[in-house]
Amino acid sequence: MIEIRGIRKTYPDGTEALRGVSHRFSEHVTCILGRNGAGKTTLIRILSTQLLPTSGAAVVNGYDVVSQPGRVRGIISSIPQEAKPSGIATPMEHCMMYLSARGMGLSEAERESRRALKALDLTEVMDKPADELSGGTKRKLFVAMALASRAEIIFLDEPTTGLDPISRLEVWSAIKKLKSQVILTTHYMEEAKVLSDEVVLVEGGRIITHGTVAQLLAPFKGKVRIEGDGGRYRLGGLSFSYVDKAKAKRFVGKNVTIKPVDLEDIFVTRGIKVED
Ligand SMILES: Nc1ncnc2c1ncn2[C@@H]1O[C@H](COP(=O)(O)OP(=O)(O)OP(=O)(O)O)[C@@H](O)[C@H]1O
Ligand SMILES: [Mg+2]
């Protein structure tokens, strides 16, 4: 369980990346969703003790990230955004080194490495130098290392960015089987829907809303999205509105697109109550 209270982060150049976030992360899998620059990576880096908050407190399974970073590191595993293995060490060697460094015994490390590599379909390449792997495969290897760690809490910063659809499914399936608590960031609505017990929506350095996918979509129940001119909401040059399914018929044949409501609509409306 992770509890954060009033976390703020102002980078030395004055950028206010986090403007006071408080939350209790207690679900098995939490997806932090947010647009580019929302503050997701900053939050993950603070929780995994790679970055100090400017103010506020964060407690990870009972340990304080500022005063007990060593304790926190002992119970977490974290994959940074865009981190990729490199060099001549193979996937198997990468896993073994990582698990040994975390204090796992050799035979257990070998068993867990094989299991994680297999779960992510990396068995065939497990003896190839990391430099010779494709970009997506390198990324999967880092995910495998985190999963093999059996850490109490695993942080994955955009674990599936750049992965093909099948690889993405493999990562999802491996995450679902984990006993560890998982906190991951993503831009993919589908990922949040498939994986998360809770979605935390971050925008402009604040948590703007959180809940299960069903809870977040509740205000849109029975509605469809009408994209076209004159809508109430505007984003990226599009304007749209939300109307009851029954009333959508009157838009047929007009110059608009009618779409089912999806998790992305929460972003668009930023949790604003939807009316017709
Ligand atoms: N080292 C830094 N120095 C100054 N500003 C930074 C630094 N790192 C991040 N920022 C800024 O802090 C804000 C939040 O960045 P962060 O990387 O946390 O966003 P993010 O939600 O992870 O975005 P993305 O989805 O693009 O990965 C952005 O405005 C970013 O430019
Ligand atoms: Mg990021």
Coordinates of C-alpha atoms and ligand atoms in Angstrom, one line a residue:
M1 CA 0.0 0.0 0.0
I2 CA 1.2 3.5 -0.8
E3 CA 0.0 6.6 0.8
I4 CA 1.0 10.0 -0.5
R5 CA 0.1 13.3 1.0
G6 CA 0.5 16.7 -0.5
I7 CA 3.4 15.8 -2.8
R8 CA 4.8 18.7 -4.7
K9 CA 7.7 18.7 -7.1
T10 CA 9.2 21.9 -8.6
Y11 CA 12.2 21.2 -10.8
P12 CA 15.2 23.5 -10.5
D13 CA 14.2 25.4 -13.6
G14 CA 10.9 26.3 -11.9
T15 CA 8.6 23.7 -13.6
E16 CA 5.9 22.7 -11.2
A17 CA 5.5 19.0 -12.2
L18 CA 3.4 18.0 -9.2
R19 CA 1.2 20.6 -7.5
G20 CA 0.1 18.7 -4.3
V21 CA -1.1 15.2 -4.9
S22 CA -2.6 13.0 -2.2
H23 CA -3.8 9.4 -2.8
R24 CA -3.9 5.9 -1.3
F25 CA -2.8 3.3 -3.7
S26 CA -4.2 0.1 -2.3
E27 CA -5.5 -1.9 -5.3
H28 CA -3.7 -4.8 -7.0
V29 CA -3.1 -2.9 -10.2
T30 CA -3.4 0.9 -10.5
C31 CA -3.0 2.6 -13.8
I32 CA -1.9 6.2 -13.8
L33 CA -3.3 7.8 -16.9
G34 CA -2.3 11.2 -18.2
R35 CA -1.3 13.2 -21.2
N36 CA 2.4 14.1 -22.0
G37 CA 3.9 16.2 -19.3
A38 CA 1.0 15.5 -16.8
G39 CA 3.5 14.5 -14.1
K40 CA 3.3 10.6 -14.2
T41 CA 7.0 9.9 -14.4
T42 CA 7.8 12.5 -11.8
L43 CA 5.4 10.8 -9.4
I44 CA 6.7 7.3 -10.2
R45 CA 10.3 8.5 -9.7
I46 CA 9.5 10.0 -6.3
L47 CA 7.7 6.8 -5.2
S48 CA 10.6 4.7 -6.3
T49 CA 13.1 7.0 -4.5
Q50 CA 14.9 8.2 -7.6
L51 CA 13.8 11.8 -7.0
L52 CA 13.1 13.8 -3.9
P53 CA 9.8 15.6 -3.6
T54 CA 9.9 19.4 -3.0
S55 CA 7.4 18.8 -0.2
G56 CA 4.8 16.3 1.0
A57 CA 5.1 12.7 2.2
A58 CA 5.0 9.3 0.6
V59 CA 4.9 6.0 2.5
V60 CA 5.5 2.8 0.6
N61 CA 4.4 -0.3 2.6
G62 CA 5.2 1.5 5.8
Y63 CA 8.5 3.0 4.7
D64 CA 9.0 6.7 4.1
V65 CA 10.5 7.5 0.7
V66 CA 12.5 10.5 2.0
S67 CA 13.8 9.2 5.3
Q68 CA 14.0 5.4 4.6
P69 CA 14.8 5.2 0.8
G70 CA 17.0 2.1 1.4
R71 CA 14.0 0.2 3.0
V72 CA 11.8 1.3 0.1
R73 CA 14.3 0.1 -2.5
G74 CA 14.4 -3.3 -0.8
I75 CA 10.7 -4.0 -1.4
I76 CA 10.1 -2.4 -4.8
S77 CA 11.2 -2.9 -8.4
S78 CA 10.9 -0.1 -10.9
I79 CA 11.3 0.2 -14.7
P80 CA 12.0 3.7 -15.8
Q81 CA 10.3 5.1 -18.9
E82 CA 12.2 4.2 -22.1
A83 CA 14.8 2.3 -20.2
K84 CA 16.3 -0.5 -22.4
P85 CA 19.0 -3.0 -21.7
S86 CA 22.2 -2.8 -23.8
G87 CA 25.6 -4.5 -24.1
I88 CA 26.6 -8.0 -24.7
A89 CA 24.8 -9.5 -21.7
T90 CA 21.9 -11.7 -22.7
P91 CA 18.3 -11.6 -21.4
M92 CA 19.1 -14.5 -19.1
E93 CA 22.2 -12.8 -17.8
H94 CA 20.4 -9.5 -17.3
C95 CA 17.7 -11.2 -15.3
M96 CA 20.2 -13.2 -13.2
M97 CA 22.3 -10.1 -12.5
Y98 CA 19.3 -8.1 -11.5
L99 CA 17.9 -10.8 -9.2
S100 CA 21.3 -11.6 -7.6
A101 CA 21.9 -7.9 -6.9
R102 CA 18.5 -7.9 -5.2
G103 CA 19.7 -10.7 -2.9
M104 CA 17.9 -13.6 -4.5
G105 CA 19.8 -17.0 -4.3
L106 CA 21.2 -18.4 -7.5
S107 CA 18.8 -21.3 -8.1
E108 CA 15.8 -19.3 -7.3
A109 CA 17.0 -16.5 -9.5
E110 CA 17.5 -18.9 -12.4
R111 CA 14.0 -20.4 -11.9
E112 CA 12.3 -16.9 -11.7
S113 CA 14.3 -15.7 -14.7
R114 CA 13.2 -18.6 -16.9
R115 CA 9.7 -18.2 -15.8
A116 CA 9.5 -14.5 -16.5
L117 CA 11.3 -14.8 -19.8
K118 CA 8.9 -17.5 -20.8
A119 CA 5.9 -15.5 -19.8
L120 CA 7.0 -12.7 -22.1
D121 CA 7.9 -15.1 -24.9
L122 CA 11.6 -14.3 -24.6
T123 CA 12.8 -17.9 -24.3
E124 CA 14.0 -18.0 -27.8
V125 CA 16.2 -14.9 -27.5
M126 CA 17.4 -15.5 -23.9
D127 CA 20.9 -16.2 -25.0
K128 CA 21.3 -13.4 -27.5
P129 CA 23.3 -10.3 -26.6
A130 CA 20.9 -7.5 -25.6
D131 CA 22.4 -5.2 -28.3
E132 CA 21.0 -7.6 -31.0
L133 CA 17.4 -7.5 -29.7
S134 CA 14.7 -5.4 -31.4
G135 CA 13.6 -2.2 -29.5
G136 CA 10.3 -3.8 -28.3
T137 CA 12.1 -7.0 -27.2
K138 CA 14.5 -5.0 -25.2
R139 CA 11.6 -3.2 -23.5
K140 CA 10.0 -6.6 -22.8
L141 CA 13.2 -7.8 -21.2
F142 CA 13.1 -5.0 -18.7
V143 CA 9.5 -5.8 -17.9
A144 CA 10.5 -9.4 -17.4
M145 CA 13.2 -8.4 -14.9
A146 CA 10.8 -6.4 -12.9
L147 CA 8.2 -9.2 -12.9
A148 CA 10.9 -11.8 -11.9
S149 CA 11.9 -9.7 -8.9
R150 CA 8.8 -10.7 -7.0
A151 CA 9.1 -7.3 -5.3
E152 CA 6.2 -6.4 -3.1
I153 CA 5.5 -3.4 -5.3
I154 CA 6.4 -3.0 -8.9
F155 CA 6.5 0.3 -10.8
L156 CA 6.2 0.2 -14.5
D157 CA 6.5 3.5 -16.4
E158 CA 4.9 3.0 -19.7
P159 CA 5.6 -0.8 -19.9
T160 CA 4.0 -1.3 -23.3
T161 CA 5.0 1.8 -25.3
G162 CA 6.5 0.7 -28.6
L163 CA 5.3 -3.0 -28.2
D164 CA 3.4 -4.8 -30.9
P165 CA -0.2 -5.8 -30.0
I166 CA 0.7 -9.4 -29.2
S167 CA 3.6 -8.4 -27.0
R168 CA 1.3 -6.0 -25.3
L169 CA -1.1 -8.9 -24.5
E170 CA 1.8 -10.9 -23.1
V171 CA 2.8 -8.1 -20.8
W172 CA -0.8 -7.7 -19.6
S173 CA -1.2 -11.3 -19.0
A174 CA 2.1 -11.5 -17.0
I175 CA 1.1 -8.5 -14.9
K176 CA -2.3 -10.0 -14.1
K177 CA -0.7 -13.1 -12.8
L178 CA 1.6 -11.2 -10.4
K179 CA 1.0 -11.3 -6.7
S180 CA 2.9 -8.0 -6.3
Q181 CA 1.1 -4.7 -6.2
V182 CA 1.6 -2.9 -9.6
I183 CA 1.5 0.8 -10.3
L184 CA 1.9 1.5 -14.0
T185 CA 1.6 4.5 -16.2
T186 CA 0.1 4.4 -19.7
H187 CA -1.4 6.5 -22.5
Y188 CA -3.4 3.5 -23.7
M189 CA -7.0 3.5 -22.6
E190 CA -7.3 -0.1 -23.5
E191 CA -4.5 -1.0 -21.2
A192 CA -6.1 0.8 -18.3
K193 CA -9.4 -0.9 -19.0
V194 CA -7.9 -4.4 -19.2
L195 CA -5.6 -4.2 -16.3
S196 CA -6.6 -1.8 -13.7
D197 CA -8.5 -2.2 -10.5
E198 CA -8.2 1.6 -10.2
V199 CA -7.4 4.4 -12.6
V200 CA -5.8 7.5 -11.4
L201 CA -6.1 10.4 -13.8
V202 CA -3.3 13.0 -13.6
E203 CA -3.4 16.3 -15.4
G204 CA -1.2 19.4 -14.9
G205 CA 0.5 18.0 -11.9
R206 CA -2.8 17.1 -10.1
I207 CA -4.9 14.0 -9.6
I208 CA -8.1 15.1 -11.3
T209 CA -10.1 12.0 -10.6
H210 CA -9.7 8.3 -9.7
G211 CA -11.8 5.2 -9.5
T212 CA -12.6 2.0 -11.3
V213 CA -13.2 2.2 -15.0
A214 CA -16.9 1.6 -14.4
Q215 CA -17.0 4.4 -11.8
L216 CA -15.2 6.9 -14.1
L217 CA -17.5 6.0 -17.0
A218 CA -20.7 6.2 -15.0
P219 CA -21.5 9.9 -15.9
F220 CA -21.5 8.8 -19.5
K221 CA -23.9 5.8 -19.1
G222 CA -26.3 5.5 -22.0
K223 CA -24.6 8.2 -23.9
V224 CA -22.7 8.4 -27.2
R225 CA -20.1 10.9 -28.4
I226 CA -21.1 13.1 -31.3
E227 CA -18.0 14.5 -33.1
G228 CA -18.6 17.5 -35.3
D229 CA -19.3 21.2 -35.3
G230 CA -20.7 23.1 -32.4
G231 CA -20.1 20.6 -29.6
R232 CA -19.6 21.7 -26.0
Y233 CA -16.1 20.2 -25.7
R234 CA -13.1 21.0 -27.7
L235 CA -9.8 19.2 -28.1
G236 CA -7.1 19.0 -30.7
G237 CA -9.2 20.9 -33.3
L238 CA -12.3 18.6 -32.8
S239 CA -15.5 19.7 -31.1
F240 CA -18.0 17.2 -29.7
S241 CA -20.8 16.6 -27.3
Y242 CA -22.4 13.7 -25.5
V243 CA -26.0 12.8 -26.0
D244 CA -28.4 10.0 -25.0
K245 CA -28.2 7.0 -27.3
A246 CA -32.0 7.4 -28.0
K247 CA -31.4 11.0 -29.1
A248 CA -28.5 10.1 -31.3
K249 CA -30.7 9.2 -34.3
R250 CA -31.4 12.8 -35.1
F251 CA -27.7 13.2 -35.9
V252 CA -27.7 10.4 -38.5
G253 CA -27.0 11.8 -42.0
K254 CA -25.6 15.1 -40.6
N255 CA -21.9 15.9 -40.9
V256 CA -20.9 14.3 -37.6
T257 CA -19.4 11.1 -36.4
I258 CA -21.2 9.1 -33.7
K259 CA -18.9 7.1 -31.4
P260 CA -19.3 5.0 -28.3
V261 CA -18.0 6.6 -25.2
D262 CA -14.7 5.4 -24.0
L263 CA -12.2 6.1 -21.2
E264 CA -10.6 8.9 -23.2
D265 CA -13.8 10.9 -22.9
I266 CA -13.0 11.4 -19.2
F267 CA -9.9 13.3 -20.3
V268 CA -11.8 15.3 -22.7
T269 CA -14.3 16.4 -20.2
R270 CA -11.8 16.3 -17.3
G271 CA -14.3 14.8 -15.1
I272 CA -16.8 17.6 -15.8
K273 CA -20.3 16.4 -15.3
V274 CA -21.9 15.6 -18.6
E275 CA -25.3 17.0 -19.6
D276 CA -27.1 16.8 -22.8
Ligands
LIG1 N1 14.4 17.1 -15.0 C1 13.5 18.0 -15.3 N2 13.7 19.3 -15.2 C2 12.7 20.2 -15.5 N3 11.5 19.9 -15.9 C3 11.2 18.6 -15.9 C4 12.1 17.6 -15.7 N4 11.6 16.4 -15.8 C5 10.3 16.6 -16.2 N5 10.0 17.9 -16.2 C6 8.8 18.6 -16.6 O1 7.8 18.2 -15.6 C7 6.5 18.0 -16.1 C8 6.1 16.6 -15.9 O2 6.9 15.7 -16.6 P1 6.8 14.1 -16.5 O3 7.9 13.5 -17.1 O4 6.5 13.8 -15.0 O5 5.4 13.9 -17.3 P2 4.8 12.5 -17.8 O6 3.3 12.6 -17.3 O7 5.6 11.4 -17.4 O8 4.8 12.7 -19.4 P3 5.0 11.6 -20.6 O9 3.6 11.0 -20.8 O10 5.3 12.5 -21.7 O11 6.0 10.7 -20.2 C9 6.7 18.4 -17.6 O12 6.3 19.7 -17.8 C10 8.2 18.2 -17.9 O13 8.6 19.0 -19.0
MG2 MG 6.5 9.9 -18.4

